Short mmCIF file of C-alpha atoms and ligand atoms in Angstrom, two decimals:
data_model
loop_
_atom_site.label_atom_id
_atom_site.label_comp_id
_atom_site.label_asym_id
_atom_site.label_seq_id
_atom_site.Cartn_x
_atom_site.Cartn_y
_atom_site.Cartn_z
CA UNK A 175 11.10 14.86 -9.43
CA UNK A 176 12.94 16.25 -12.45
CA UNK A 177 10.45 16.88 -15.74
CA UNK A 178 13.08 14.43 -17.60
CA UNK A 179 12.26 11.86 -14.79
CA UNK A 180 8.67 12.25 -15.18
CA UNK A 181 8.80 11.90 -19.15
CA UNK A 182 10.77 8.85 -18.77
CA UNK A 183 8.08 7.21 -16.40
CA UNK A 184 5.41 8.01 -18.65
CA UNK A 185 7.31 6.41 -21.65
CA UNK A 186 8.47 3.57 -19.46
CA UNK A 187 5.00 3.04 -18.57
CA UNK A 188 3.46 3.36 -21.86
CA UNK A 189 5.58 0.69 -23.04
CA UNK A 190 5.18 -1.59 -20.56
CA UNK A 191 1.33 -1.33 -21.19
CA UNK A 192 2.03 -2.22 -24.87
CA UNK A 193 3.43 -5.90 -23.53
CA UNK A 194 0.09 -6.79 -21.77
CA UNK A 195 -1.60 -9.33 -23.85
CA UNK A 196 -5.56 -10.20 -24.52
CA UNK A 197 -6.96 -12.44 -22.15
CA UNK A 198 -4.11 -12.32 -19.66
CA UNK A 199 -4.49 -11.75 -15.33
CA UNK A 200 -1.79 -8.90 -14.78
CA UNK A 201 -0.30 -8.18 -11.39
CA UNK A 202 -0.94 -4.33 -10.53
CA UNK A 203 1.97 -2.05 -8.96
CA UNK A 204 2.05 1.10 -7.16
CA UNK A 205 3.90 4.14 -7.56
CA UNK A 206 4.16 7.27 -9.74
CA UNK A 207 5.54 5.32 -12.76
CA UNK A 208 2.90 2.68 -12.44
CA UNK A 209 0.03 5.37 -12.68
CA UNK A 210 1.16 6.14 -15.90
CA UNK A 211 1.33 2.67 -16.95
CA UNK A 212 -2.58 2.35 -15.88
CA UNK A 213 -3.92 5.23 -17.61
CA UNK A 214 -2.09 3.62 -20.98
CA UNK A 215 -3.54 0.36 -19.95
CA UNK A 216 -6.95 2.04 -19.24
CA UNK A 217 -6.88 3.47 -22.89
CA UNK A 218 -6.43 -0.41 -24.31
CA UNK A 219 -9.36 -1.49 -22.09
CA UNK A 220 -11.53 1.38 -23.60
CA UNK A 221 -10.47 0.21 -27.11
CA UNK A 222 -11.38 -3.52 -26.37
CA UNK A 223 -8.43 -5.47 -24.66
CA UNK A 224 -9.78 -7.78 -21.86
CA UNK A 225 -7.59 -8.32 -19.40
CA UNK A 226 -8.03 -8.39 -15.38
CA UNK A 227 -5.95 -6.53 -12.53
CA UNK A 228 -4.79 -7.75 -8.93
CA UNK A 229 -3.67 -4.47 -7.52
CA UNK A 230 -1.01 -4.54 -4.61
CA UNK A 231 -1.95 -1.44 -3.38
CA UNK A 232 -6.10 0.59 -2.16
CA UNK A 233 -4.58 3.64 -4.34
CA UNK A 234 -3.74 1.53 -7.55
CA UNK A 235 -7.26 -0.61 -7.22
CA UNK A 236 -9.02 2.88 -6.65
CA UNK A 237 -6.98 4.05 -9.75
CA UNK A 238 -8.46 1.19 -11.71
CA UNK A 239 -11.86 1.95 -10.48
CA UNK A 240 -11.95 5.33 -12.30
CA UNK A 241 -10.16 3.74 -15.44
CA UNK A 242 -12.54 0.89 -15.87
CA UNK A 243 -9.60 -2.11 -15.25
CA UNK A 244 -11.49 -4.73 -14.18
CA UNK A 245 -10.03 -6.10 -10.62
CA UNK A 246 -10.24 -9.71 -9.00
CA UNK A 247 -8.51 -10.93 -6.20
CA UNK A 248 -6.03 -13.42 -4.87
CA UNK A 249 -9.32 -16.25 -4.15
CA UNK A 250 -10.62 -16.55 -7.49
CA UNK A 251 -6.56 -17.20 -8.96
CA UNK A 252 -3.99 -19.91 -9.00
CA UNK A 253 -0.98 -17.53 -10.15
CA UNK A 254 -0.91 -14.37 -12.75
CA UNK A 255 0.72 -14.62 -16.26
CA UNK A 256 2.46 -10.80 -15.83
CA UNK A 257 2.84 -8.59 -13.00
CA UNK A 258 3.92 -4.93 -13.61
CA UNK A 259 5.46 -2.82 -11.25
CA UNK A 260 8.13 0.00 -10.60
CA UNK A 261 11.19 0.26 -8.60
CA UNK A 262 13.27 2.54 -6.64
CA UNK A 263 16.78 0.71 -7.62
CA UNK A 264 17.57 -1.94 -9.81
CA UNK A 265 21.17 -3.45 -10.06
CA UNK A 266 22.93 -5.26 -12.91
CA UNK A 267 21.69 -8.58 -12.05
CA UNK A 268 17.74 -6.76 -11.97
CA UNK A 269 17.70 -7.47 -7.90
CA UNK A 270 15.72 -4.37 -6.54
CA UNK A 271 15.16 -2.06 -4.13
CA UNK A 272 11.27 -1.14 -3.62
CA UNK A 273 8.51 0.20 -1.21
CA UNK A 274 9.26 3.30 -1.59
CA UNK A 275 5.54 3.78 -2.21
CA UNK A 276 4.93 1.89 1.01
CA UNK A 277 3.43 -1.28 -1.30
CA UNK A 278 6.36 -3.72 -0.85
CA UNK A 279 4.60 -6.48 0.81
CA UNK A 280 1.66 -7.00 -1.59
CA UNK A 281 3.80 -5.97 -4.65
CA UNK A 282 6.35 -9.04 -3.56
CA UNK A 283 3.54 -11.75 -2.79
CA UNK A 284 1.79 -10.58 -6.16
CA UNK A 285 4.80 -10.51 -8.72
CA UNK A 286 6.03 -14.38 -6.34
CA UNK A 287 2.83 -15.15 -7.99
CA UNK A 288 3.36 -14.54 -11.66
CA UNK A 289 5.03 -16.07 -14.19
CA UNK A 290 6.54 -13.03 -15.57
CA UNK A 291 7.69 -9.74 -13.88
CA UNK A 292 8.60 -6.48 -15.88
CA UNK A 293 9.77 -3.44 -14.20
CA UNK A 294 9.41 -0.42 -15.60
CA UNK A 295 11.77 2.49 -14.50
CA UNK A 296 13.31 5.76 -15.35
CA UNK A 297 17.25 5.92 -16.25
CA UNK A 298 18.13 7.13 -12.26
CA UNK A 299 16.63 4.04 -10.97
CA UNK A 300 19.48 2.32 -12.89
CA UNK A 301 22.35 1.85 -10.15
CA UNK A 302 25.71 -0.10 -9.95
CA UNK A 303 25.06 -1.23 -6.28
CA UNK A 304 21.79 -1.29 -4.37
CA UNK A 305 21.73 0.92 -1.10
CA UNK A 306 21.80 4.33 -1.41
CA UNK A 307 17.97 4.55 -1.27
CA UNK A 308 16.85 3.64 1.92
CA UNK A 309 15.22 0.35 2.61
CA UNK A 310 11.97 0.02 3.30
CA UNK A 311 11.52 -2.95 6.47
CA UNK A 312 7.76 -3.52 7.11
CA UNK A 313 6.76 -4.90 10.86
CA UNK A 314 4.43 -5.26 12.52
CA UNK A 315 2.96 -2.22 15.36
CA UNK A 316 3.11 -4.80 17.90
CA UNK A 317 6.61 -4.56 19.64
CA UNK A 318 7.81 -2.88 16.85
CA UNK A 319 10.63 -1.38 19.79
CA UNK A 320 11.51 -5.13 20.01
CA UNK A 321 12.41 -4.91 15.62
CA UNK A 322 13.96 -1.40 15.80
CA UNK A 323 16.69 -2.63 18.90
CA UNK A 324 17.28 -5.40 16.64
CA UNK A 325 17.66 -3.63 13.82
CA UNK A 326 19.82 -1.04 15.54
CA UNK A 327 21.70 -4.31 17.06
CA UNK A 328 22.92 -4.79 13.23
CA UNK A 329 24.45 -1.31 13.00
CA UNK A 330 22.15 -0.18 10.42
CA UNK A 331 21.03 3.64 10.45
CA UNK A 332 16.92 3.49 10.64
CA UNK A 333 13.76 5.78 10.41
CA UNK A 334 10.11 5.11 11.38
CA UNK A 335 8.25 6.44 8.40
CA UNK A 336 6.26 9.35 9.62
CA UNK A 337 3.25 11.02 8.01
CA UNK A 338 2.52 13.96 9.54
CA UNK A 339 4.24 13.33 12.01
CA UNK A 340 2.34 9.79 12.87
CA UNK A 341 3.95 6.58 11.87
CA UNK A 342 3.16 5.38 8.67
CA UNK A 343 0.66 2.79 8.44
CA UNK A 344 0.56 0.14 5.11
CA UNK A 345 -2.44 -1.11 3.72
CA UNK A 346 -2.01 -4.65 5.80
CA UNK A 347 -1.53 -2.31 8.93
CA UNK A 348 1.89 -2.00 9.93
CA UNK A 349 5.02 0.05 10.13
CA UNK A 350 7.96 0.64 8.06
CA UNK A 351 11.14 1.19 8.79
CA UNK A 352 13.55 3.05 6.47
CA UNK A 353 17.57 1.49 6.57
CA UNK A 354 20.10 3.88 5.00
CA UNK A 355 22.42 0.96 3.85
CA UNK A 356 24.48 3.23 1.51
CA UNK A 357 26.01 0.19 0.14
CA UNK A 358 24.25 -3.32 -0.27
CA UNK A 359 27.62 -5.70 -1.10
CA UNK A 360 25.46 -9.13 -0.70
CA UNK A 361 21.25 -8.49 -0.96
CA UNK A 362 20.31 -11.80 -1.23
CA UNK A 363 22.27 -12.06 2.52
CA UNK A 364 20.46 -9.30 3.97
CA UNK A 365 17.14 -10.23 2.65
CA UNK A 366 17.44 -13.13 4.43
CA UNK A 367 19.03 -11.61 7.19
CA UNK A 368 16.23 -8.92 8.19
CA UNK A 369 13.36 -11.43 7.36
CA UNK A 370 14.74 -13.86 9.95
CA UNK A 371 13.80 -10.61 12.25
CA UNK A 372 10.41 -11.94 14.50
CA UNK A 373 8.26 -9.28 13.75
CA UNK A 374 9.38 -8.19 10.31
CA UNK A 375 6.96 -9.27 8.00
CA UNK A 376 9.20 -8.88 4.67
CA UNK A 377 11.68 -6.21 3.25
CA UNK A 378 12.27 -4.34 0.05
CA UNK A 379 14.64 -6.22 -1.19
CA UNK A 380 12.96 -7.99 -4.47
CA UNK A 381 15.62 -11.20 -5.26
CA UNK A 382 15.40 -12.67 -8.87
CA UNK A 383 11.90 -11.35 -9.09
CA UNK A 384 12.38 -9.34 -12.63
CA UNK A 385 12.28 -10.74 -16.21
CA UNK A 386 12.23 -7.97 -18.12
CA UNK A 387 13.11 -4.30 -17.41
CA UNK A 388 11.68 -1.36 -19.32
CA UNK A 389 13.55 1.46 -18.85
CA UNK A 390 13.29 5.29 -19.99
CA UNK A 391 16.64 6.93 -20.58
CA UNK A 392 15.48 10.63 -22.29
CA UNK A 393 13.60 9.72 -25.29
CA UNK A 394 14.75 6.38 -25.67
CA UNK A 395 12.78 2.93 -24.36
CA UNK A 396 15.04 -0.33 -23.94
CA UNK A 397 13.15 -3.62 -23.13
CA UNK A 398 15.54 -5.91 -21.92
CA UNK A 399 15.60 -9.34 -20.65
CA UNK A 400 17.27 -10.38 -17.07
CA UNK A 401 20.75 -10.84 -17.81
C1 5RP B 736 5.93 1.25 -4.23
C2 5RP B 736 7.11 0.90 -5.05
C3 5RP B 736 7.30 1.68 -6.31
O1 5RP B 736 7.36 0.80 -7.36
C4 5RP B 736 8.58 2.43 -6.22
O2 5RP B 736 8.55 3.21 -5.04
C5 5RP B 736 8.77 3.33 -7.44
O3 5RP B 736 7.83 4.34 -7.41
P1 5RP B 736 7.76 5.46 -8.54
O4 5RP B 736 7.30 4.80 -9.79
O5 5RP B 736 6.75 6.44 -7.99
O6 5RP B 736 9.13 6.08 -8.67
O7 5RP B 736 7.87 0.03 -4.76
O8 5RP B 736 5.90 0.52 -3.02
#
């Protein structure tokens, strides 16, 4: 990552923290861009702002441990008033590519569950079509060969995430699949598409799930509202 990049998370995320609100139950993201967000966050909590977190991811919630955001969970809430998250694309009508980070299944249930979503992302995330970073496709271990001939059956370029050479396993216990689409002409087709897939459990393809964007571009922070 570039050290422009990184300053325009950490403004990005700054700003978003300025939009949480006293009193409100705030959707938690994961990623490099949302860590920065927290720490601002964690400053307002030290200076008096009540607020409580749902985090989407074990890194984020352990995150919030050390920065005193108090958690609660999905059984004690109807919906969220905010969720705040990154991305690893975002197109001109805000539909998104994420899960980069690996989070993309609890990141989609939580911001489905709030009544407003801001994204917070650096100038590169910015792109005219989605596609050129690959998809993440979580499914589940069991037959997962069953999902990848499937998948392979579309004509779409795929890669088990590995760590260390071992398949990458999410916090809810499955696998992802990376798809190089290069070029996504129709994403509310394919969403639908790969999640009618038995065995894929959802994809990182976020439809009509951002508000409001917060983007970084040098020293600059627009806010804007979904177009
Ligand atoms: C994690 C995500 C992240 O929001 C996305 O990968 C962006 O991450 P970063 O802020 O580190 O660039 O979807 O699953």
């Amino acid at each position: 990552m570039s050290e422009q990049q990184n300053t325009e998370k950490k403004l990005a995320g700054q700003a978003a923290a300025a939009l949480v609100q006293d009193g409100m139950l705030v959707g938690l993201g994961t990623g490099s861009t949302v860590n920065y967000f927290l720490h601002s966050l964690g400053l307002r909590v030290k200076d008096g702002l009540k607020i409580k977190g749902l985090p989407t991811s074990e890194r984020t919630a352990a995150l919030c441990h050390e920065l005193g955001i108090e958690l609660i969970d999905f059984a004690s809430v109807d919906k969220l008033d905010m969720a705040i998250d990154g991305a690893d694309e975002i197109d001109g009508d805000f539909q998104m590519i994420k899960g980069g980070g690996g989070a993309l299944l609890r990141e989609k249930v939580v911001a489905s569950a709030a009544d407003h979503v801001v994204i917070m992302v650096d100038a590169s995330k910015r792109v005219k079509t989605l596609g050129q970073f690959p998809l993440p496709v979580e499914i589940i271990k069991f037959g997962h060969q069953q999902v990848e001939r499937r998948i392979q059956e579309m004509g779409i370029p795929y890669a088990m995430r590995l760590v260390e050479g071992q398949p990458y396993v999410t916090d809810n216990g499955n696998y992802i699949l990376d798809c190089q689409m290069d070029s996504i002409t129709d994403p509310r087709a394919l969403n639908a598409q790969l999640n009618g897939i038995t065995g894929v459990v959802d994809n990182g393809l976020f439809i009509d799930l951002c508000h409001t964007l917060v983007v970084a571009t040098g020293d600059q922070v627009e806010t804007l509202p979904k177009p």
